XYZ file of C-alpha atoms in Angstrom:
550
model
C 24.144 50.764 -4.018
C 20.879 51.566 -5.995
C 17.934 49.763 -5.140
C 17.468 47.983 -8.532
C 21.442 46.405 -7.995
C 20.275 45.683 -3.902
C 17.343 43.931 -5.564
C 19.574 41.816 -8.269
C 22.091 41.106 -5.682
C 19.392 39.710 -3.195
C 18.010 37.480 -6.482
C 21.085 36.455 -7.212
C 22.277 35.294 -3.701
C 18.955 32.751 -3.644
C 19.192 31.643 -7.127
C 22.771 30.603 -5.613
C 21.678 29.087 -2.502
C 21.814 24.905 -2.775
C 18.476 23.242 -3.601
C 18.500 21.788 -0.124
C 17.919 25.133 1.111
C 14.065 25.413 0.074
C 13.154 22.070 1.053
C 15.062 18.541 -1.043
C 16.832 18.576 2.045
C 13.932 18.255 4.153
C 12.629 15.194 2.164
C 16.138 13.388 2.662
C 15.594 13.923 5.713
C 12.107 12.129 6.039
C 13.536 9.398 3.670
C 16.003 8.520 6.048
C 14.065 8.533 8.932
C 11.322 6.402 6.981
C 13.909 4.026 5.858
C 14.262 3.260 9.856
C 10.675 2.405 10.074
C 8.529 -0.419 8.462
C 7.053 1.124 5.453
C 3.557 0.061 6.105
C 3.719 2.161 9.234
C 5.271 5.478 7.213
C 1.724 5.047 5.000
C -0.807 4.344 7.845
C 0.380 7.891 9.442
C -0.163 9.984 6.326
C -4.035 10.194 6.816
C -5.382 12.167 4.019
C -6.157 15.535 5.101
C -9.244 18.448 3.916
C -6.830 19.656 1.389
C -6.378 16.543 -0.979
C -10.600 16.652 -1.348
C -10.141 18.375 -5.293
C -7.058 17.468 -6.602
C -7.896 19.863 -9.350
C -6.470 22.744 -7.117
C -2.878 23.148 -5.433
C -4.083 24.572 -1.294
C -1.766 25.098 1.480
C -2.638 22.997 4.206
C -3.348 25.077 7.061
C -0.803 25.113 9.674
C 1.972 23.432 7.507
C 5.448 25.500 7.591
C 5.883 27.761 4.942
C 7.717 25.819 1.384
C 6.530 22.862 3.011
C 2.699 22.581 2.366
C 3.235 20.867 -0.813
C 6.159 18.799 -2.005
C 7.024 18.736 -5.791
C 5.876 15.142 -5.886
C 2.673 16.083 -4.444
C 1.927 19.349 -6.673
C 2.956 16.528 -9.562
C 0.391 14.783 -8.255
C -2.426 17.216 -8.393
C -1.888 19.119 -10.719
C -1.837 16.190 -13.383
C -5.181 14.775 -11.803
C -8.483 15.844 -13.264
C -11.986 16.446 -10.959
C -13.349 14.438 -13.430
C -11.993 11.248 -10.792
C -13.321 12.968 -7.717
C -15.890 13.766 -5.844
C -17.478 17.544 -6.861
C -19.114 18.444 -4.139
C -20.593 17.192 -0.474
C -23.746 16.235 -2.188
C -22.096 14.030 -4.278
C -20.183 12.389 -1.344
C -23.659 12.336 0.760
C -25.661 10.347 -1.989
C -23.341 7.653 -2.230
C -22.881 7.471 1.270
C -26.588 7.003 1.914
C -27.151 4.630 -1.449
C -24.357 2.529 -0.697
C -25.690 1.931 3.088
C -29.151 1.654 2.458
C -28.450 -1.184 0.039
C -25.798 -3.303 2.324
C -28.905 -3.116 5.016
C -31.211 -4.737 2.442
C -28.328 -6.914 0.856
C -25.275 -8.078 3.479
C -24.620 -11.701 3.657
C -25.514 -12.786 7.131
C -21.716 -14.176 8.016
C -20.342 -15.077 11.522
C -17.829 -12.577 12.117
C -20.742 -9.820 11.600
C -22.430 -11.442 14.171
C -20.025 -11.742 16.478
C -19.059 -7.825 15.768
C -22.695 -7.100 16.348
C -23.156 -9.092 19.097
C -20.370 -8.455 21.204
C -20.666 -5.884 24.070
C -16.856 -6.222 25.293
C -14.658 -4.244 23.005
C -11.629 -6.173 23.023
C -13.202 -9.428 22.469
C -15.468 -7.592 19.479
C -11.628 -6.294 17.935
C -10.107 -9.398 18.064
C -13.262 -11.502 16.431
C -13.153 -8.379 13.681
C -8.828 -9.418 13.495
C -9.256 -13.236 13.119
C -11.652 -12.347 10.314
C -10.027 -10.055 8.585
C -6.642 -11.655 8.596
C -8.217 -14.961 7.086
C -10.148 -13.186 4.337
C -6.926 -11.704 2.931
C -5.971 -13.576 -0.464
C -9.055 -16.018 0.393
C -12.333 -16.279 -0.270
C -15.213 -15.969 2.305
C -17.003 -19.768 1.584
C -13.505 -21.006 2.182
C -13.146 -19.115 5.839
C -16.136 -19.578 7.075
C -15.475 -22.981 8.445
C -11.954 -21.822 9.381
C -13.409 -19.149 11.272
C -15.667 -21.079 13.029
C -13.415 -23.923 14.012
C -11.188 -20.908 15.621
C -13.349 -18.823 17.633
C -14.987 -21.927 19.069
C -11.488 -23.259 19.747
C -9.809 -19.622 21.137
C -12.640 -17.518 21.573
C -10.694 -15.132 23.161
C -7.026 -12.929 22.924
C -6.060 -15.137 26.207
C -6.846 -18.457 24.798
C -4.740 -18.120 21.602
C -2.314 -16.701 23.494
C -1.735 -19.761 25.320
C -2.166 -22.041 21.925
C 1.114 -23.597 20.790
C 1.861 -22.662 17.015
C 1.937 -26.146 16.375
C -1.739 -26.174 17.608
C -2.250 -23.102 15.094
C -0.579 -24.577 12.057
C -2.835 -27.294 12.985
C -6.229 -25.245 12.646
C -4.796 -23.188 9.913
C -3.484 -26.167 7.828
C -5.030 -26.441 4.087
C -5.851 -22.039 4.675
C -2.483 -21.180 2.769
C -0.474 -18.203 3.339
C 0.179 -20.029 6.867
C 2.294 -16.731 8.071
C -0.828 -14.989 8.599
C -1.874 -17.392 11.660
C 1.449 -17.665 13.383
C 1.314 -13.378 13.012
C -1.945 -13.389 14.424
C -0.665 -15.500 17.614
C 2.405 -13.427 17.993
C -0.198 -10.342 18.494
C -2.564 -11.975 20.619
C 0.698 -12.675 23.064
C 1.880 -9.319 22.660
C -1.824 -7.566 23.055
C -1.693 -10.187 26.399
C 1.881 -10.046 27.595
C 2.635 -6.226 26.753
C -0.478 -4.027 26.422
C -2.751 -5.405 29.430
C -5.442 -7.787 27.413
C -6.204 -4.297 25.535
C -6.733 -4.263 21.912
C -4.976 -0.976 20.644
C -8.096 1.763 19.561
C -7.420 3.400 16.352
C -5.674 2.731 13.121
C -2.887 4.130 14.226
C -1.325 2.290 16.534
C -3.072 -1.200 15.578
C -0.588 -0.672 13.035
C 2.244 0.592 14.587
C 1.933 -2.123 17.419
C 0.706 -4.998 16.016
C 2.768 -8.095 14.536
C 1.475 -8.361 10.458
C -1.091 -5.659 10.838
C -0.736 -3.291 7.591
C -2.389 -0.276 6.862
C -5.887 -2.199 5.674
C -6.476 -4.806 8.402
C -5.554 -1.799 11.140
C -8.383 -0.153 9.422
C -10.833 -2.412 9.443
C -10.692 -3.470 12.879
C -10.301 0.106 13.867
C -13.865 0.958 11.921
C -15.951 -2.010 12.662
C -14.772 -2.769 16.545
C -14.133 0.818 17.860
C -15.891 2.915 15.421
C -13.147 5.581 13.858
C -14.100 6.807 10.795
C -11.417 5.650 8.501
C -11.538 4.243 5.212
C -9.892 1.141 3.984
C -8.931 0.156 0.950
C -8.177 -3.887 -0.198
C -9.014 -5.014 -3.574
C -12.591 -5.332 -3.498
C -12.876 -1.360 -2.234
C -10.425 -0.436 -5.367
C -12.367 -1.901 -7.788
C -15.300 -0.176 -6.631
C -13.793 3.357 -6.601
C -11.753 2.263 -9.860
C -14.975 2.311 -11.754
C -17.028 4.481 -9.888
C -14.237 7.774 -10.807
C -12.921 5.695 -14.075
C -9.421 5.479 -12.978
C -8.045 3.627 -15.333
C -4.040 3.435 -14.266
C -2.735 0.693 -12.556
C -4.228 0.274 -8.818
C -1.030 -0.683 -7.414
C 0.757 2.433 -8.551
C 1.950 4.690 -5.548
C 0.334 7.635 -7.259
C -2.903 5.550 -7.620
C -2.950 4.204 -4.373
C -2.246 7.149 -2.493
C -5.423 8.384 -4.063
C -7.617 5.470 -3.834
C -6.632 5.981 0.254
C -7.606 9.630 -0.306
C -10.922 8.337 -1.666
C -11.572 6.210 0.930
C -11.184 8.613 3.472
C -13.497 11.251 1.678
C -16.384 8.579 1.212
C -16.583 7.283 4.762
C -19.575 7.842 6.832
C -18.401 8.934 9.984
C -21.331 7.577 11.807
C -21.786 4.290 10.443
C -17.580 3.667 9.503
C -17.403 -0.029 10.559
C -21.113 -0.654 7.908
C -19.936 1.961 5.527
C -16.280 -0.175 4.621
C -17.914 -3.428 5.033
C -20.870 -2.150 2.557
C -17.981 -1.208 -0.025
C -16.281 -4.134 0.061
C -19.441 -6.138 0.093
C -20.434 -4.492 -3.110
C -16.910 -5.442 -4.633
C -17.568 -8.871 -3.711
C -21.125 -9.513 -5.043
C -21.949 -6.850 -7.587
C -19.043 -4.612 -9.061
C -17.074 -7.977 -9.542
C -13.825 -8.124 -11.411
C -15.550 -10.584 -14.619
C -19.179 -10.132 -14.577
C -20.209 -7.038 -12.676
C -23.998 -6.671 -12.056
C -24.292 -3.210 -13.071
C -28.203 -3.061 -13.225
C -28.121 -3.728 -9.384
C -25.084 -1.461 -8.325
C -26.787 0.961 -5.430
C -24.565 3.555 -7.203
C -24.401 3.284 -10.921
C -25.879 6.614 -10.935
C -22.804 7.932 -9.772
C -20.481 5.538 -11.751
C -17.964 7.325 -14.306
C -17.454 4.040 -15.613
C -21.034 3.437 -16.548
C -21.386 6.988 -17.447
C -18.164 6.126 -19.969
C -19.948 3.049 -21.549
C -22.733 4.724 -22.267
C -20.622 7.924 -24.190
C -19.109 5.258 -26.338
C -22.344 3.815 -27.009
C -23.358 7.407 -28.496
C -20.772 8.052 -29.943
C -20.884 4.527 -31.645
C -24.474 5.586 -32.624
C -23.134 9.283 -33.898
C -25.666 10.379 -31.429
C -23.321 12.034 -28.990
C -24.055 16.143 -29.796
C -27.298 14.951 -28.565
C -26.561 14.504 -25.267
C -24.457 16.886 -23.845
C -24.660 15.857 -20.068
C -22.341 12.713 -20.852
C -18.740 14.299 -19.069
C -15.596 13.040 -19.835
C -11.806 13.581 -18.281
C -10.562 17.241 -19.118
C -7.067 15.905 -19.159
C -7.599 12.917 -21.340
C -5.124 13.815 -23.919
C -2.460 11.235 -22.105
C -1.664 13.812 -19.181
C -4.017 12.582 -16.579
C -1.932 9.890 -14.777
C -5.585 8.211 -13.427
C -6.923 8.157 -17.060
C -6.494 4.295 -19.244
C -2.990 4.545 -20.020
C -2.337 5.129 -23.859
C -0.737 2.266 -24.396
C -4.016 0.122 -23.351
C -7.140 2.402 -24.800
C -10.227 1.733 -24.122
C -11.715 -1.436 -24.933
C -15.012 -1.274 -26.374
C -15.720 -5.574 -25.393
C -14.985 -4.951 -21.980
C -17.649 -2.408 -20.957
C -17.006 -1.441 -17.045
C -14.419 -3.789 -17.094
C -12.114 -1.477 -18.255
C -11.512 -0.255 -15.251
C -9.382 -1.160 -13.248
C -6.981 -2.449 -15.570
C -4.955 -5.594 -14.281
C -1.321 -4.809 -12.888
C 1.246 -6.598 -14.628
C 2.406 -9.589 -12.331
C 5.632 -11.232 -12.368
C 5.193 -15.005 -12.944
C 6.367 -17.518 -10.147
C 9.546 -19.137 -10.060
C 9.308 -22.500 -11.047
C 11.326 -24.951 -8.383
C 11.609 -28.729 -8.307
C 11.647 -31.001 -5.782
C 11.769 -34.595 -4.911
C 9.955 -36.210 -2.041
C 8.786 -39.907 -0.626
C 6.033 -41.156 1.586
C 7.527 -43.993 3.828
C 5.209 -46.210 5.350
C 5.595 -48.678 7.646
C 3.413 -51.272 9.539
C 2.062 -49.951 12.856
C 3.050 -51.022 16.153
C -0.905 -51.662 17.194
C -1.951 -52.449 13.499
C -2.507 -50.103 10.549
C 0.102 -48.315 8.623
C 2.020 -45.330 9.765
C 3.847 -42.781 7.530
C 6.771 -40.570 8.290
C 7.078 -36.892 8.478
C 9.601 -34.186 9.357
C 8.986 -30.501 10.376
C 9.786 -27.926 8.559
C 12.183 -24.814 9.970
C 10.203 -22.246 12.248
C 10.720 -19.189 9.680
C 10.018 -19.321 6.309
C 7.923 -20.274 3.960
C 5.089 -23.163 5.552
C 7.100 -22.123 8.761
C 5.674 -24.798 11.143
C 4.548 -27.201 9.349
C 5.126 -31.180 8.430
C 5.900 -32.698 5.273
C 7.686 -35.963 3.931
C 11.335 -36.334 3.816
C 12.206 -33.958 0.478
C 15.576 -33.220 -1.420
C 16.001 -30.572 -3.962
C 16.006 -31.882 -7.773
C 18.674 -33.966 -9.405
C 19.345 -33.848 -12.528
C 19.712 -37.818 -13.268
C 16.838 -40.182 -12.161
C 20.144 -42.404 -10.646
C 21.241 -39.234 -8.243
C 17.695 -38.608 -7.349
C 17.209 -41.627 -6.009
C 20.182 -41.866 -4.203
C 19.720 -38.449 -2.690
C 16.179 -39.189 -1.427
C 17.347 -42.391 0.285
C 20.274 -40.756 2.302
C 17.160 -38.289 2.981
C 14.886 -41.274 4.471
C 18.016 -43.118 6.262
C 18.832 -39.667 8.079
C 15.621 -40.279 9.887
C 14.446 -43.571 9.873
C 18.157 -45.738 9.581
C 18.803 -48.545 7.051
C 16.586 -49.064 4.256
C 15.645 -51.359 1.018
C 16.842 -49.304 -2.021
C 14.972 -51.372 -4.080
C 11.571 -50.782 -2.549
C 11.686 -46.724 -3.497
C 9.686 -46.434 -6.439
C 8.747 -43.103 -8.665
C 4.979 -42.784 -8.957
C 4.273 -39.102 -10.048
C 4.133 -35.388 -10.112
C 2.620 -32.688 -7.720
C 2.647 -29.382 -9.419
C 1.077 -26.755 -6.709
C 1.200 -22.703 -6.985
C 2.561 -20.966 -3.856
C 2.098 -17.467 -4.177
C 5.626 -16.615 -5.853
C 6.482 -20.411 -6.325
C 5.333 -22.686 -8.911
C 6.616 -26.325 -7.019
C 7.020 -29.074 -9.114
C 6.947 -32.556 -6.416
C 8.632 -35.781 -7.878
C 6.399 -38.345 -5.885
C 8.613 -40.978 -4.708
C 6.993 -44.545 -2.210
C 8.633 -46.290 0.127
C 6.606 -49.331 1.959
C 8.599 -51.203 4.760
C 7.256 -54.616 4.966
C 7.871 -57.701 6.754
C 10.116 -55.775 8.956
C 10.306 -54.637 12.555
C 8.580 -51.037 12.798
C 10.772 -48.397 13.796
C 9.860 -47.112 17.209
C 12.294 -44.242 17.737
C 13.600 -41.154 15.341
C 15.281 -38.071 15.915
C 13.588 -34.576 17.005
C 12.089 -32.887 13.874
C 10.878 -36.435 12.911
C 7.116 -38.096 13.843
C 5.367 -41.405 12.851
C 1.646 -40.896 11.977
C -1.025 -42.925 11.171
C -3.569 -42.291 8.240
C -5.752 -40.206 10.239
C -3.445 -38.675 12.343
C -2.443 -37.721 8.608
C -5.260 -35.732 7.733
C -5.739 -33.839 10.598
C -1.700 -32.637 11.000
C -0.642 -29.451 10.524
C 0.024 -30.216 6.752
C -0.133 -28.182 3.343
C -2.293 -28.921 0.451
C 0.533 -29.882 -1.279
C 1.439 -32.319 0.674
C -1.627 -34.081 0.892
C -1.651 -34.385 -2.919
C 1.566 -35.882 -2.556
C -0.128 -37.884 -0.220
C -3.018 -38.890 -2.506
C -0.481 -39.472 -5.574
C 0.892 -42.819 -2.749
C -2.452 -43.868 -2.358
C -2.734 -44.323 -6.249
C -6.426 -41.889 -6.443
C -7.157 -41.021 -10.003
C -5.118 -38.460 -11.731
C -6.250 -35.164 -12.360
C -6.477 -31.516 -11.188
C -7.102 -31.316 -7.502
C -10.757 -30.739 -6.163
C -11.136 -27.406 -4.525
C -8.186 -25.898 -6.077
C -7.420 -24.510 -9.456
C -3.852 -24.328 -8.076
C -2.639 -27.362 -7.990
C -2.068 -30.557 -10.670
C -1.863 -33.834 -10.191
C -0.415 -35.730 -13.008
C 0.785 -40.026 -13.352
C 4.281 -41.050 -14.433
C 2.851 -41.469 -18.027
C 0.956 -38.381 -18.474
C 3.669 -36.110 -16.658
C 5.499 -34.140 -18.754
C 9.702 -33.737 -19.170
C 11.015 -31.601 -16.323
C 13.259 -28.852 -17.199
C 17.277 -29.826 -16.754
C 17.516 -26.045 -16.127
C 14.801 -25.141 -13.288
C 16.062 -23.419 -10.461
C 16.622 -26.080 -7.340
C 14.861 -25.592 -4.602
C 17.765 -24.618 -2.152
C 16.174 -21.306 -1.658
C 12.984 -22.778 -0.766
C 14.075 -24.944 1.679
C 16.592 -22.241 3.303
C 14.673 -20.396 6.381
C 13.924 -16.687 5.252
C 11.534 -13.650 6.012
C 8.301 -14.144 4.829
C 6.103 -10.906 3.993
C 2.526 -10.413 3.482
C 0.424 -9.181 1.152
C -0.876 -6.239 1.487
C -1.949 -4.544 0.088
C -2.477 -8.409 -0.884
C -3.639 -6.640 0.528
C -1.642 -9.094 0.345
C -0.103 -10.926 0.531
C 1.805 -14.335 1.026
C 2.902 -17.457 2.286
């Protein structure tokens, strides 16, 4: 056989060989395996590595086997992404590094969980102060937690003493927070950190994540950066906005392909010796000056380094025809609709927005609207005062936990309604005067994938002998006992609704509505019952919102 035909016959037996062979296989391989793990965990382990710092170049990772350096969905990845949304050079890194920390010294809110972080000699103690914070700042907003937070730590200061707490004691605390999974989560770790690891908060990232009930991939990071001092980056949406604008990256955030480099960003830009300040700083500067509305560019520590700045002022030259002038203004190499981290070109660039450009909102998928049909019973107290009936709801699930009034799902005749809601009431407190229940309004309140509509139903028991006794799952409080339960916001609407308070949109919360019989409007014959929301199920957080949410 001549060498030319050995050649052709060696070509031809590897252009025959399955694709499996030179490396699909291998990545069904990892999908299965990853499709036996929690997915937060898969994307916690795959820290960005030396070789993702330009994406403008294709390297082989050192070390990696051979065909397996890059995957196709990686060399996708960087091939299609332009320096222009990276970081050119250590310099470049340094500056904002030193900007960005120099400015949170001068700047930082003085807040208690920084204290405590500061303050704290013992380790675990300072992790699980950083936990408690971070956990209630997902999804809300820091004026709101700062009583929360305060109310906790004085009332578990420690892993052991919420340990010990009861959930009911936690709902309790946690009631009027929202997303109430997040505080049972955060007991179920404590007990596990107590019961099954020693009384030792877990040290890095890593296994925060891997061994912590309702840690994700942010929170681990956090607490591994600011209590133990590892030097890696975090990402939530306050740190996404920032590096959004700062490298122009104008596809949507919540993109795999965006996130997986917003994580690689992250990673690149933290200051390995101040980690814990240097996240905290970015995601202090998301909160008070690169805002999502109104950012307050003039006092950004980095504007200098901003490609969104540097974009608003190109369009004001080239507005002004002025551009030739001023050739230092760069733009994205790629930005002919190949760069996948360039404003798509379905949503160009918006000359009324400015910085705001960037990042462009993710399309959400509206709530599920839900009806439901609920009564406060009341009934003279035993020792004087009024007391009003609740029930609890199941121990999974969405407001897992916690007490509300007796509730059916909707009817769709004002006649079944009522009937429904009284063999509701009489399943808990026995007989009953049908023709005391009387419809008094609407609660409308926004869970985070539910949009509840409440048909506010009273019920007063007068004249009559109080009822003493009432099955498990049931409870008599008074007034006050009320307002201090381990109730949601929505309830306590309902509850304001009985007590005949003006109409209107709730204080505090641009969430929820409050509306009278006469201003209500027609509920929809065709809404979705609320069957599903009263079933137990699996709630998930947020994460990323970070998510979140219950």
């Amino acid at each position: 056989m001549t060498p030319l035909v050995s050649r052709l016959s060696r070509l031809w037996a590897i252009m025959r060989k399955p694709r499996a062979a030179v490396g699909s296989g291998h990545r069904r391989q990892a999908a299965s395996q990853e499709g036996r793990q929690k997915h937060a965990k898969s994307n916690s382990q795959a820290k960005p590595s030396a070789c993702d710092a330009y994406a403008g170049m294709i390297p082989k990772c050192p070390g990696a086997p051979a065909g397996l350096a890059r995957q196709p969905e990686e060399v996708v990845l960087q091939a299609s992404v332009s320096p222009y949304h990276l970081f050119r050079d250590v310099a470049e890194v340094t500056a904002f590094r030193r900007s960005l920390l120099s400015w949170y010294d001068q700047e930082k809110r003085d807040l208690p969980w920084r204290r405590r972080a500061e303050d704290e000699v013992d380790p675990d103690r300072r992790a699980y102060a950083v936990w408690v914070s971070e956990v209630m700042l997902q999804q809300t907003q820091v004026a709101t937690v700062i009583n929360y937070y305060t109310g906790w730590m004085q009332k578990w200061p420690t892993l052991q003493d919420l340990a010990s707490a009861s959930l009911e004691e936690v709902n309790q605390l946690w009631a009027g927070l929202g997303y109430y999974s997040r505080g049972r989560r955060l007991q179920e770790g404590a007990r596990k950190v107590v019961e099954e690891l020693g009384g030792h908060m877990p040290r890095t990232a890593e296994t925060l994540q891997q061994l912590l009930p309702g840690v994700g991939r942010y929170t681990a990071g956090a607490i591994a950066s600011i209590a133990f001092g590892q030097a890696t980056g975090v990402v939530d949406g306050n740190v996404a906005r920032v590096l959004c604008r700062v490298r122009a990256i104008g596809a949507d955030p919540s993109s795999t392909l965006v996130s997986q480099r917003l994580w690689g960003l992250a990673q690149q830009l933290v200051d390995p010796a101040r980690p814990g300040d240097f996240n905290q700083a970015a995601m202090e500067l998301g909160a008070t000056v690169c805002t999502p509305q109104r950012p307050l560019c003039s006092q950004c520590p980095v504007q200098s380094l901003c490609r969104a700045r540097q974009r608003v002022e190109r369009e004001q030259l080239l507005a002004s025809r002025s551009l030739s002038g001023n050739p230092d203004v760069e733009e994205c190499a790629l930005n002919t609709g190949q760069c996948q981290l360039c404003l798509p070109a379905s949503e160009p660039w918006d000359q009324t927005l400015g910085v705001v450009n960037f990042p462009r909102k993710a399309s959400r998928k509206p709530p599920r609207e839900e009806s439901s049909a609920t009564c406060v019973l009341e009934q003279p107290g035993a020792l004087g005062g009024a007391q009003i009936l609740l029930v609890q709801r199941p121990n999974s699930g969405l407001l897992a936990g916690l007490w509300e009034f007796p509730s059916v799902t909707w009817e769709p005749s004002e006649q079944l309604q009522r009937k429904a809601l009284l063999q509701e009431l009489q399943r808990w407190a026995g007989p009953l005067p049908a023709t005391r229940l009387r419809h008094l309004g609407e609660v409308v309140h926004t869970f985070s994938h539910i949009k509840l509509t409440y048909q506010v139903y009273g019920l007063a028991l007068e004249g009559q002998t109080p009822v003493t006794t009432v099955p498990a799952g049931a409870r008599w409080l008074t007034q006050e006992e009320f307002h201090t339960a381990a109730v949601s916001t929505a309830m306590k609407k309902v509850f304001r609704v009985y007590q005949g308070q003006q109409p209107g949109t709730c204080k505090g919360s641009k969430r929820s509505q409050v509306s009278s019989p006469c201003s209500r409007k027609k509920s929809c014959m065709g809404q979705q019952v609320l069957d599903n929301f009263f079933r137990p199920h699996i709630s998930t957080d947020a994460s990323n919102l970070n998510s979140a949410a219950q």
